[in-house]
Every structure is written in structure tokens, then in C-alpha cells.
mmCIF file of C-alpha atoms in Angstrom:
data_model
loop_
_atom_site.group_PDB
_atom_site.id
_atom_site.type_symbol
_atom_site.label_atom_id
_atom_site.label_comp_id
_atom_site.label_asym_id
_atom_site.label_seq_id
_atom_site.Cartn_x
_atom_site.Cartn_y
_atom_site.Cartn_z
ATOM 1 C CA MET A 28 -18.365 14.756 21.935
ATOM 2 C CA ALA A 29 -17.929 11.267 23.211
ATOM 3 C CA THR A 30 -15.254 10.774 25.812
ATOM 4 C CA PRO A 31 -13.017 7.647 25.992
ATOM 5 C CA SER A 32 -14.936 6.553 29.028
ATOM 6 C CA ASP A 33 -18.154 6.494 27.013
ATOM 7 C CA VAL A 34 -16.685 4.022 24.483
ATOM 8 C CA THR A 35 -16.932 0.504 25.788
ATOM 9 C CA ALA A 36 -15.019 -2.370 24.236
ATOM 10 C CA PRO A 37 -17.043 -5.443 23.364
ATOM 11 C CA ASP A 38 -16.804 -8.320 25.769
ATOM 12 C CA PRO A 39 -14.601 -11.068 24.245
ATOM 13 C CA VAL A 40 -16.923 -13.671 25.654
ATOM 14 C CA SER A 41 -19.991 -12.145 24.023
ATOM 15 C CA VAL A 42 -18.479 -12.208 20.520
ATOM 16 C CA SER A 43 -20.017 -15.103 18.627
ATOM 17 C CA PRO A 44 -17.977 -17.432 16.438
ATOM 18 C CA SER A 45 -19.922 -16.300 13.387
ATOM 19 C CA THR A 46 -18.874 -12.700 14.024
ATOM 20 C CA THR A 47 -15.250 -13.789 14.355
ATOM 21 C CA ARG A 48 -15.427 -15.683 11.078
ATOM 22 C CA LYS A 49 -16.930 -12.682 9.343
ATOM 23 C CA ARG A 50 -14.189 -10.405 10.618
ATOM 24 C CA CYS A 51 -11.488 -12.830 9.543
ATOM 25 C CA GLY A 52 -13.077 -13.181 6.138
ATOM 26 C CA SER A 53 -13.593 -9.470 5.607
ATOM 27 C CA GLY A 54 -9.886 -8.725 5.864
ATOM 28 C CA ASP A 55 -9.961 -6.899 9.190
ATOM 29 C CA LEU A 56 -7.400 -9.321 10.666
ATOM 30 C CA PRO A 57 -4.159 -10.290 8.874
ATOM 31 C CA ARG A 58 -3.964 -13.796 7.496
ATOM 32 C CA ILE A 59 -0.985 -15.869 8.627
ATOM 33 C CA VAL A 60 0.915 -17.247 5.653
ATOM 34 C CA PRO A 61 3.349 -20.108 6.267
ATOM 35 C CA ARG A 62 6.927 -19.522 5.261
ATOM 36 C CA ARG A 63 7.874 -20.968 1.899
ATOM 37 C CA HIS A 64 11.021 -23.079 1.867
ATOM 38 C CA LEU A 65 11.878 -22.863 -1.812
ATOM 39 C CA GLY A 66 15.488 -23.880 -1.322
ATOM 40 C CA ARG A 67 14.461 -26.954 0.645
ATOM 41 C CA TRP A 68 12.023 -28.101 -2.042
ATOM 42 C CA PHE A 69 14.563 -27.425 -4.793
ATOM 43 C CA ALA A 70 17.248 -29.465 -2.985
ATOM 44 C CA ALA A 71 14.764 -32.310 -2.415
ATOM 45 C CA ALA A 72 13.783 -32.320 -6.095
ATOM 46 C CA VAL A 73 17.413 -32.406 -7.219
ATOM 47 C CA ALA A 74 18.227 -35.219 -4.766
ATOM 48 C CA LEU A 75 15.232 -37.271 -5.938
ATOM 49 C CA LEU A 76 16.216 -36.713 -9.557
ATOM 50 C CA VAL A 77 19.783 -37.872 -8.949
ATOM 51 C CA PHE A 78 18.536 -40.886 -6.982
ATOM 52 C CA ALA A 79 16.123 -41.825 -9.783
ATOM 53 C CA MET A 80 18.905 -41.574 -12.369
ATOM 54 C CA VAL A 81 21.263 -43.761 -10.313
ATOM 55 C CA ALA A 82 18.552 -46.332 -9.545
ATOM 56 C CA ASN A 83 17.549 -46.461 -13.208
ATOM 57 C CA SER A 84 21.154 -46.982 -14.303
ATOM 58 C CA VAL A 85 21.588 -49.821 -11.806
ATOM 59 C CA VAL A 86 18.314 -51.592 -12.509
ATOM 60 C CA ARG A 87 18.421 -51.332 -16.308
ATOM 61 C CA ASN A 88 22.133 -51.962 -16.755
ATOM 62 C CA PRO A 89 22.457 -55.449 -18.278
ATOM 63 C CA ALA A 90 26.028 -55.792 -16.977
ATOM 64 C CA PHE A 91 24.700 -56.406 -13.464
ATOM 65 C CA GLN A 92 22.963 -59.599 -14.692
ATOM 66 C CA TRP A 93 20.171 -59.543 -12.127
ATOM 67 C CA ASP A 94 18.955 -62.953 -13.234
ATOM 68 C CA VAL A 95 22.323 -64.406 -12.224
ATOM 69 C CA VAL A 96 22.131 -62.541 -8.917
ATOM 70 C CA GLY A 97 18.743 -64.100 -8.180
ATOM 71 C CA ARG A 98 19.992 -67.544 -9.152
ATOM 72 C CA TYR A 99 22.986 -67.521 -6.782
ATOM 73 C CA PHE A 100 21.461 -65.456 -3.966
ATOM 74 C CA THR A 101 20.236 -68.464 -1.978
ATOM 75 C CA THR A 102 22.595 -71.183 -3.152
ATOM 76 C CA THR A 103 24.105 -73.537 -0.596
ATOM 77 C CA ALA A 104 27.650 -72.219 -1.003
ATOM 78 C CA VAL A 105 26.576 -68.616 -0.430
ATOM 79 C CA LEU A 106 24.371 -69.446 2.573
ATOM 80 C CA ASP A 107 27.148 -71.518 4.158
ATOM 81 C CA GLY A 108 29.532 -68.598 3.759
ATOM 82 C CA LEU A 109 26.944 -66.261 5.251
ATOM 83 C CA LEU A 110 26.470 -68.511 8.289
ATOM 84 C CA LEU A 111 30.225 -68.659 8.851
ATOM 85 C CA THR A 112 30.422 -64.864 8.586
ATOM 86 C CA LEU A 113 27.643 -64.436 11.159
ATOM 87 C CA TRP A 114 29.227 -67.001 13.479
ATOM 88 C CA LEU A 115 32.630 -65.373 13.176
ATOM 89 C CA THR A 116 31.157 -61.925 13.854
ATOM 90 C CA ALA A 117 29.283 -63.100 16.951
ATOM 91 C CA VAL A 118 32.256 -64.969 18.435
ATOM 92 C CA VAL A 119 34.691 -62.125 17.801
ATOM 93 C CA MET A 120 32.359 -59.501 19.288
ATOM 94 C CA VAL A 121 31.628 -61.512 22.450
ATOM 95 C CA LEU A 122 35.234 -62.518 23.090
ATOM 96 C CA GLY A 123 36.551 -59.104 22.053
ATOM 97 C CA PHE A 124 34.311 -57.197 24.436
ATOM 98 C CA LEU A 125 34.965 -59.619 27.290
ATOM 99 C CA LEU A 126 38.703 -59.133 26.887
ATOM 100 C CA GLY A 127 38.231 -55.419 26.189
ATOM 101 C CA THR A 128 36.219 -54.933 29.385
ATOM 102 C CA LEU A 129 38.970 -56.634 31.362
ATOM 103 C CA LEU A 130 41.566 -54.394 29.732
ATOM 104 C CA ALA A 131 39.467 -51.291 30.462
ATOM 105 C CA VAL A 132 39.193 -52.208 34.144
ATOM 106 C CA MET A 133 42.947 -52.810 34.238
ATOM 107 C CA ARG A 134 43.562 -49.429 32.578
ATOM 108 C CA LEU A 135 41.464 -47.689 35.236
ATOM 109 C CA SER A 136 43.057 -49.648 38.058
ATOM 110 C CA ALA A 137 45.236 -47.981 40.670
ATOM 111 C CA ASN A 138 47.814 -50.716 40.089
ATOM 112 C CA PRO A 139 50.481 -49.141 37.829
ATOM 113 C CA VAL A 140 51.607 -52.532 36.475
ATOM 114 C CA LEU A 141 48.113 -53.515 35.307
ATOM 115 C CA ALA A 142 47.453 -50.042 33.893
ATOM 116 C CA THR A 143 50.743 -50.071 31.962
ATOM 117 C CA LEU A 144 50.182 -53.569 30.556
ATOM 118 C CA SER A 145 46.680 -52.616 29.406
ATOM 119 C CA TRP A 146 47.951 -49.446 27.782
ATOM 120 C CA GLY A 147 50.740 -51.371 26.041
ATOM 121 C CA TYR A 148 48.305 -53.959 24.681
ATOM 122 C CA VAL A 149 46.004 -51.297 23.256
ATOM 123 C CA TRP A 150 48.951 -49.382 21.833
ATOM 124 C CA ILE A 151 50.413 -52.389 19.998
ATOM 125 C CA PHE A 152 47.205 -53.805 18.518
ATOM 126 C CA ARG A 153 45.828 -50.436 17.458
ATOM 127 C CA SER A 154 49.123 -49.532 15.794
ATOM 128 C CA THR A 155 49.288 -52.658 13.617
ATOM 129 C CA PRO A 156 47.060 -53.177 10.555
ATOM 130 C CA LEU A 157 44.560 -56.000 10.856
ATOM 131 C CA LEU A 158 45.833 -57.760 7.747
ATOM 132 C CA VAL A 159 49.362 -57.794 9.138
ATOM 133 C CA GLN A 160 48.089 -59.291 12.400
ATOM 134 C CA LEU A 161 46.174 -62.034 10.600
ATOM 135 C CA LEU A 162 49.170 -62.946 8.451
ATOM 136 C CA PHE A 163 51.381 -62.934 11.538
ATOM 137 C CA TRP A 164 49.113 -65.363 13.422
ATOM 138 C CA PHE A 165 48.735 -67.498 10.306
ATOM 139 C CA ASN A 166 52.539 -67.890 10.179
ATOM 140 C CA ILE A 167 53.059 -68.198 13.937
ATOM 141 C CA GLY A 168 54.399 -71.697 13.381
ATOM 142 C CA ALA A 169 57.602 -70.187 11.983
ATOM 143 C CA LEU A 170 58.298 -68.621 15.397
ATOM 144 C CA TYR A 171 56.886 -71.352 17.643
ATOM 145 C CA PRO A 172 56.855 -74.721 15.865
ATOM 146 C CA THR A 173 55.474 -76.421 18.982
ATOM 147 C CA LEU A 174 53.332 -75.322 21.911
ATOM 148 C CA GLY A 175 53.423 -77.101 25.235
ATOM 149 C CA VAL A 176 52.133 -77.154 28.793
ATOM 150 C CA GLY A 177 54.532 -77.629 31.659
ATOM 151 C CA VAL A 178 56.500 -75.952 34.417
ATOM 152 C CA PRO A 179 57.464 -72.309 33.682
ATOM 153 C CA PHE A 180 61.135 -72.181 32.658
ATOM 154 C CA GLY A 181 61.204 -75.952 33.133
ATOM 155 C CA PRO A 182 60.220 -79.196 31.389
ATOM 156 C CA GLN A 183 57.043 -79.485 29.306
ATOM 157 C CA PHE A 184 54.591 -82.326 29.829
ATOM 158 C CA VAL A 185 52.397 -81.993 26.715
ATOM 159 C CA THR A 186 53.515 -80.590 23.364
ATOM 160 C CA VAL A 187 51.658 -80.154 20.077
ATOM 161 C CA LYS A 188 52.685 -78.839 16.702
ATOM 162 C CA THR A 189 51.402 -75.348 16.010
ATOM 163 C CA VAL A 190 50.478 -76.224 12.436
ATOM 164 C CA ASN A 191 48.117 -78.941 13.661
ATOM 165 C CA LEU A 192 46.634 -76.730 16.373
ATOM 166 C CA LEU A 193 45.936 -73.458 14.566
ATOM 167 C CA GLY A 194 43.848 -73.852 11.444
ATOM 168 C CA PRO A 195 42.634 -70.976 9.253
ATOM 169 C CA ALA A 196 39.314 -70.546 11.099
ATOM 170 C CA LEU A 197 40.898 -70.579 14.571
ATOM 171 C CA THR A 198 43.628 -68.217 13.395
ATOM 172 C CA ALA A 199 40.955 -65.822 12.121
ATOM 173 C CA VAL A 200 39.125 -65.949 15.465
ATOM 174 C CA ILE A 201 42.306 -65.275 17.432
ATOM 175 C CA GLY A 202 43.492 -62.452 15.184
ATOM 176 C CA LEU A 203 40.126 -60.690 14.971
ATOM 177 C CA THR A 204 39.444 -61.089 18.701
ATOM 178 C CA LEU A 205 42.774 -59.632 19.797
ATOM 179 C CA HIS A 206 42.357 -56.740 17.369
ATOM 180 C CA GLU A 207 38.745 -56.125 18.445
ATOM 181 C CA ALA A 208 39.654 -56.218 22.144
ATOM 182 C CA ALA A 209 42.026 -53.260 21.767
ATOM 183 C CA TYR A 210 39.256 -51.041 20.391
ATOM 184 C CA ALA A 211 36.614 -52.433 22.745
ATOM 185 C CA ALA A 212 38.842 -51.557 25.702
ATOM 186 C CA GLU A 213 38.857 -47.897 24.692
ATOM 187 C CA VAL A 214 35.103 -47.932 24.073
ATOM 188 C CA VAL A 215 34.369 -49.384 27.512
ATOM 189 C CA ARG A 216 36.893 -47.104 29.204
ATOM 190 C CA GLY A 217 35.373 -44.053 27.531
ATOM 191 C CA GLY A 218 31.897 -45.110 28.645
ATOM 192 C CA ILE A 219 33.012 -45.595 32.243
ATOM 193 C CA VAL A 220 34.834 -42.267 32.324
ATOM 194 C CA SER A 221 31.726 -40.500 30.955
ATOM 195 C CA VAL A 222 29.768 -41.344 34.135
ATOM 196 C CA ASP A 223 29.795 -38.489 36.629
ATOM 197 C CA ALA A 224 32.182 -39.022 39.528
ATOM 198 C CA GLY A 225 29.420 -38.106 41.959
ATOM 199 C CA GLN A 226 27.681 -41.397 41.188
ATOM 200 C CA THR A 227 30.675 -43.347 42.483
ATOM 201 C CA GLN A 228 30.995 -41.126 45.515
ATOM 202 C CA ALA A 229 27.318 -41.573 46.339
ATOM 203 C CA ALA A 230 27.657 -45.342 46.050
ATOM 204 C CA GLN A 231 30.674 -45.304 48.353
ATOM 205 C CA ALA A 232 28.716 -43.193 50.846
ATOM 206 C CA LEU A 233 26.028 -45.888 50.848
ATOM 207 C CA GLY A 234 28.639 -48.516 51.675
ATOM 208 C CA LEU A 235 28.726 -50.274 48.298
ATOM 209 C CA GLY A 236 31.934 -52.068 47.381
ATOM 210 C CA ARG A 237 34.071 -51.206 44.368
ATOM 211 C CA TRP A 238 32.961 -54.176 42.253
ATOM 212 C CA ARG A 239 29.281 -53.729 43.109
ATOM 213 C CA THR A 240 29.471 -50.020 42.365
ATOM 214 C CA LEU A 241 30.998 -50.758 38.977
ATOM 215 C CA ARG A 242 28.451 -53.459 38.148
ATOM 216 C CA ARG A 243 25.257 -51.846 39.468
ATOM 217 C CA ILE A 244 25.907 -48.097 39.243
ATOM 218 C CA VAL A 245 28.608 -47.220 36.722
ATOM 219 C CA VAL A 246 28.170 -49.770 33.920
ATOM 220 C CA PRO A 247 24.386 -49.309 33.422
ATOM 221 C CA GLN A 248 24.906 -45.555 33.016
ATOM 222 C CA ALA A 249 27.968 -46.033 30.840
ATOM 223 C CA MET A 250 25.973 -48.196 28.424
ATOM 224 C CA ARG A 251 24.387 -45.071 26.950
ATOM 225 C CA SER A 252 27.815 -44.085 25.669
ATOM 226 C CA ILE A 253 29.022 -47.604 24.918
ATOM 227 C CA VAL A 254 26.090 -48.922 22.865
ATOM 228 C CA PRO A 255 26.292 -46.526 19.858
ATOM 229 C CA THR A 256 30.020 -47.103 19.392
ATOM 230 C CA ALA A 257 29.665 -50.817 20.049
ATOM 231 C CA GLY A 258 26.956 -50.981 17.371
ATOM 232 C CA ASN A 259 29.298 -49.350 14.882
ATOM 233 C CA MET A 260 32.021 -51.816 15.860
ATOM 234 C CA LEU A 261 29.613 -54.731 15.349
ATOM 235 C CA ILE A 262 28.772 -53.597 11.837
ATOM 236 C CA GLY A 263 32.438 -52.908 11.154
ATOM 237 C CA THR A 264 33.357 -56.381 12.366
ATOM 238 C CA LEU A 265 30.700 -57.931 10.120
ATOM 239 C CA LYS A 266 32.264 -56.278 7.093
ATOM 240 C CA GLY A 267 35.802 -56.717 8.419
ATOM 241 C CA THR A 268 35.438 -60.498 8.493
ATOM 242 C CA SER A 269 35.744 -60.396 4.706
ATOM 243 C CA ILE A 270 39.481 -59.878 5.194
ATOM 244 C CA VAL A 271 39.825 -63.480 6.422
ATOM 245 C CA SER A 272 39.386 -64.547 2.804
ATOM 246 C CA VAL A 273 43.157 -64.102 2.492
ATOM 247 C CA LEU A 274 43.472 -67.062 4.904
ATOM 248 C CA ALA A 275 41.162 -69.212 2.745
ATOM 249 C CA VAL A 276 38.416 -69.129 5.372
ATOM 250 C CA HIS A 277 35.099 -69.902 3.680
ATOM 251 C CA ASP A 278 33.239 -66.778 4.692
ATOM 252 C CA LEU A 279 30.684 -65.017 2.496
ATOM 253 C CA LEU A 280 33.200 -63.177 0.319
ATOM 254 C CA TYR A 281 35.483 -66.190 -0.138
ATOM 255 C CA SER A 282 32.501 -68.406 -1.052
ATOM 256 C CA VAL A 283 31.456 -65.896 -3.690
ATOM 257 C CA GLN A 284 35.009 -65.714 -5.006
ATOM 258 C CA LEU A 285 35.116 -69.484 -5.414
ATOM 259 C CA VAL A 286 31.990 -69.316 -7.537
ATOM 260 C CA TYR A 287 33.027 -66.501 -9.854
ATOM 261 C CA ASN A 288 36.490 -68.024 -10.294
ATOM 262 C CA GLN A 289 34.669 -70.893 -11.997
ATOM 263 C CA THR A 290 31.916 -69.002 -13.825
ATOM 264 C CA TYR A 291 33.786 -65.695 -14.483
ATOM 265 C CA GLN A 292 30.617 -63.800 -13.503
ATOM 266 C CA VAL A 293 32.392 -61.385 -11.183
ATOM 267 C CA ILE A 294 29.932 -58.479 -11.021
ATOM 268 C CA PRO A 295 26.732 -60.434 -10.264
ATOM 269 C CA LEU A 296 28.450 -62.577 -7.629
ATOM 270 C CA LEU A 297 29.864 -59.488 -5.937
ATOM 271 C CA MET A 298 26.335 -58.053 -5.962
ATOM 272 C CA VAL A 299 25.144 -61.189 -4.167
ATOM 273 C CA ALA A 300 27.647 -60.596 -1.370
ATOM 274 C CA THR A 301 26.809 -56.875 -1.295
ATOM 275 C CA LEU A 302 23.072 -57.480 -0.934
ATOM 276 C CA TRP A 303 23.617 -59.969 1.891
ATOM 277 C CA TYR A 304 25.893 -57.518 3.726
ATOM 278 C CA ILE A 305 23.273 -54.772 3.310
ATOM 279 C CA ALA A 306 20.486 -57.038 4.595
ATOM 280 C CA VAL A 307 22.405 -58.143 7.698
ATOM 281 C CA THR A 308 23.594 -54.601 8.413
ATOM 282 C CA THR A 309 19.993 -53.364 8.231
ATOM 283 C CA VAL A 310 18.892 -55.924 10.805
ATOM 284 C CA LEU A 311 21.797 -55.051 13.109
ATOM 285 C CA SER A 312 21.055 -51.333 12.786
ATOM 286 C CA ALA A 313 17.431 -51.928 13.799
ATOM 287 C CA GLY A 314 18.578 -53.942 16.804
ATOM 288 C CA GLN A 315 21.006 -51.189 17.774
ATOM 289 C CA PHE A 316 18.144 -48.674 17.754
ATOM 290 C CA TYR A 317 16.088 -50.718 20.224
ATOM 291 C CA VAL A 318 19.083 -51.350 22.485
ATOM 292 C CA GLU A 319 19.853 -47.615 22.576
ATOM 293 C CA ARG A 320 16.187 -46.936 23.287
ATOM 294 C CA HIS A 321 16.282 -49.414 26.172
ATOM 295 C CA TYR A 322 19.244 -47.755 27.864
ATOM 296 C CA ALA A 323 17.800 -44.277 27.260
ATOM 297 C CA ARG A 324 15.077 -44.965 29.817
ATOM 298 C CA GLY A 325 17.175 -43.653 32.684
ATOM 299 C CA ALA A 326 18.126 -40.398 30.932
ATOM 300 C CA ALA A 327 15.152 -39.365 28.791
ATOM 301 C CA ARG A 328 11.712 -38.532 30.112
ATOM 302 C CA THR A 329 10.242 -39.317 26.718
ATOM 303 C CA LEU A 330 11.495 -42.287 24.723
ATOM 304 C CA PRO A 331 12.018 -41.783 20.984
ATOM 305 C CA PRO A 332 9.228 -43.277 18.855
ATOM 306 C CA THR A 333 9.840 -46.585 17.149
ATOM 307 C CA PRO A 334 9.661 -46.796 13.335
ATOM 308 C CA LEU A 335 6.252 -48.497 13.642
ATOM 309 C CA GLN A 336 4.979 -45.653 15.831
ATOM 310 C CA ARG A 337 6.239 -43.107 13.317
ATOM 311 C CA LEU A 338 4.381 -44.860 10.502
ATOM 312 C CA ARG A 339 1.206 -44.861 12.568
ATOM 313 C CA GLY A 340 1.720 -41.244 13.607
ATOM 314 C CA GLN A 341 1.740 -42.098 17.310
ATOM 315 C CA PRO A 342 3.556 -39.759 19.745
ATOM 316 C CA ALA A 343 6.618 -40.811 21.732
ATOM 317 C CA VAL A 344 6.018 -42.864 24.853
ATOM 318 C CA SER A 345 6.502 -40.955 28.080
ATOM 319 C CA ARG A 346 8.052 -42.748 31.006
ATOM 320 C CA VAL A 347 6.636 -40.298 33.552
ATOM 321 C CA ARG A 348 3.485 -41.657 35.153
ATOM 322 C CA ARG A 349 0.659 -39.243 35.676
ATOM 323 C CA GLY A 350 -0.063 -38.442 39.240
ATOM 324 C CA SER A 351 3.311 -39.703 40.476
#
């Protein structure tokens, strides 16, 4: 009788690949079968079917009048309205975040007067609808017929009529900027608060001043929290500028309305405005992705792949140098 000590196991190194293939093929070893996701494939098929039905109804519906959409898509009136919309969005975002950053710093200040004033500003402008604010600033001449510069509580040296000073475009800039600043203040404040307090304490231990600590230590780290919300606000502001059409400002929507009031082709002209909003929003979303990727360098060891890298099948770029 053979004892267990007499039975020797084959050396794994001495087993040839051909022997391994024969064993796998003969059924000695179990074959690994990938898990079937039937529910996932069924949901994908249903979603693709619904999407195809909706796309077919949109493309083949003659009521959309796609020939009219193509004819007015690049007309001078529409492009001028688009440029004004882009200009208004850029100005409102820059001025709104400048004022919002100032309000956020005031809110975080140890001065109770500045903190209270900042809180009151945010409270008032977030509590009032944007349309009401725009109509209020458009009719500000009823409250202050003239505006002047002079000695406080004393004589005025220069006066000007409010009607001549505030036109529809300037009123839209003022109203949108003040409204945007209230939300930007909370976005910036939330980003600053999200930074760990130990960062500020470490900067103080190194002898850095309060302003330098805020500018060089806190704000760069807070941008990771600020950028996503700021990107959403930018896209929201782009679409929100359409509300200035009530002030007869020739933005994209108002320019389209002027055209279909003459031609009575409402649906195709609204599709022109919709396609331009979608195109600009797509570009802004792509820019937001790269800005977020830029500020993720200090937090992520591996940066997320860009859309071009995903198409090429390239892996994510690692920021960790080999040998360091």
C-alpha cells in the first residue's frame, strides 16, 4: 500500500502550458462564466427604443419646420441676440462673483456690523423673485427721479435724471448682478468653510497674514467646492438672461420673438433659440469639466480621463512621478 509520503505532487513549474490547456479543455477545472446582467440589457433596450421613438417623432414631424429653422439659425438678428446674451452672461457672472466674494468675506468677518449687513443683503435678494427685482429696477425712476453726487445730507453738485441714466440693458445688468451676487456669496462662503481649519492654523504658525492665507492657502483649496456650483450658476445665468426680454432687451429670446411676431412661425423660431442655448451650454459644460480637472490636481492622485482619452481608450493620467 502506498503511503501519503510516497505520493509526490507535481512541481507547478514543471507543468507545461500544453498540459494546462489539455486539463482546462478536458473539464477537470471549472470554467468561469461571467455574470449575465439581463435586467441591465433589458433596461438599455427599452431606453434606446423610447429614445428612437422620440427622435423619430421630432425629426419627422412637419410642424417643427426644420427648413425654417435652418434658414433663421444664422440670421443677423439671431446672432446679434446671441452675442448680447453671451455678453450679458459674462458681465453678470464676473461682477456677481466679485461682489459675492466681497460679501462672503464680510459674512466670515469678526466684525458684527459687516457680517450682519452681508447676511441682510443675501436674505433680501434671495427672498425676492428675479422678475420682481428687474421690474423694480426698471421702474426705479418712480422712487428716485434724479440721482446726484454731492455732500452727504447736504447740497448736490451734479444731478441727472434716472430715466436718462438707466436704460433697459443697464437695468438688466444691475438687476442680474445684484441677484447673482447673493447666490455667489453663499457659494464662496460654503467653499471657504469646507477647507479644514488646520490649514489656516498651519498658515498662521508659519507667520502668514490673514489676507495672504486666504489668497494662497484657503481659496485654492476651496475652488474644488466652488467650481461645480459656479458652473451650474453660469449655465443658469445663461438661460436666466432670457427673462430680460420683459424689459425689451434684445437678447436671443427677444430677437426670436421679434421675428415670429412678424412671420407667425412660433415653433421653428423657438427651436432656433433652443438649439443655440443647447450649443452654448454644451461648450460651457466642457469648459467646466476641464476647470474641475485642473483644481483636482491637489486632491486626486490620478486625474480623471478627458473625453478624448476615453475615446482613445487611454488610462487616466497619474500625477505621482515614479521614483519620487
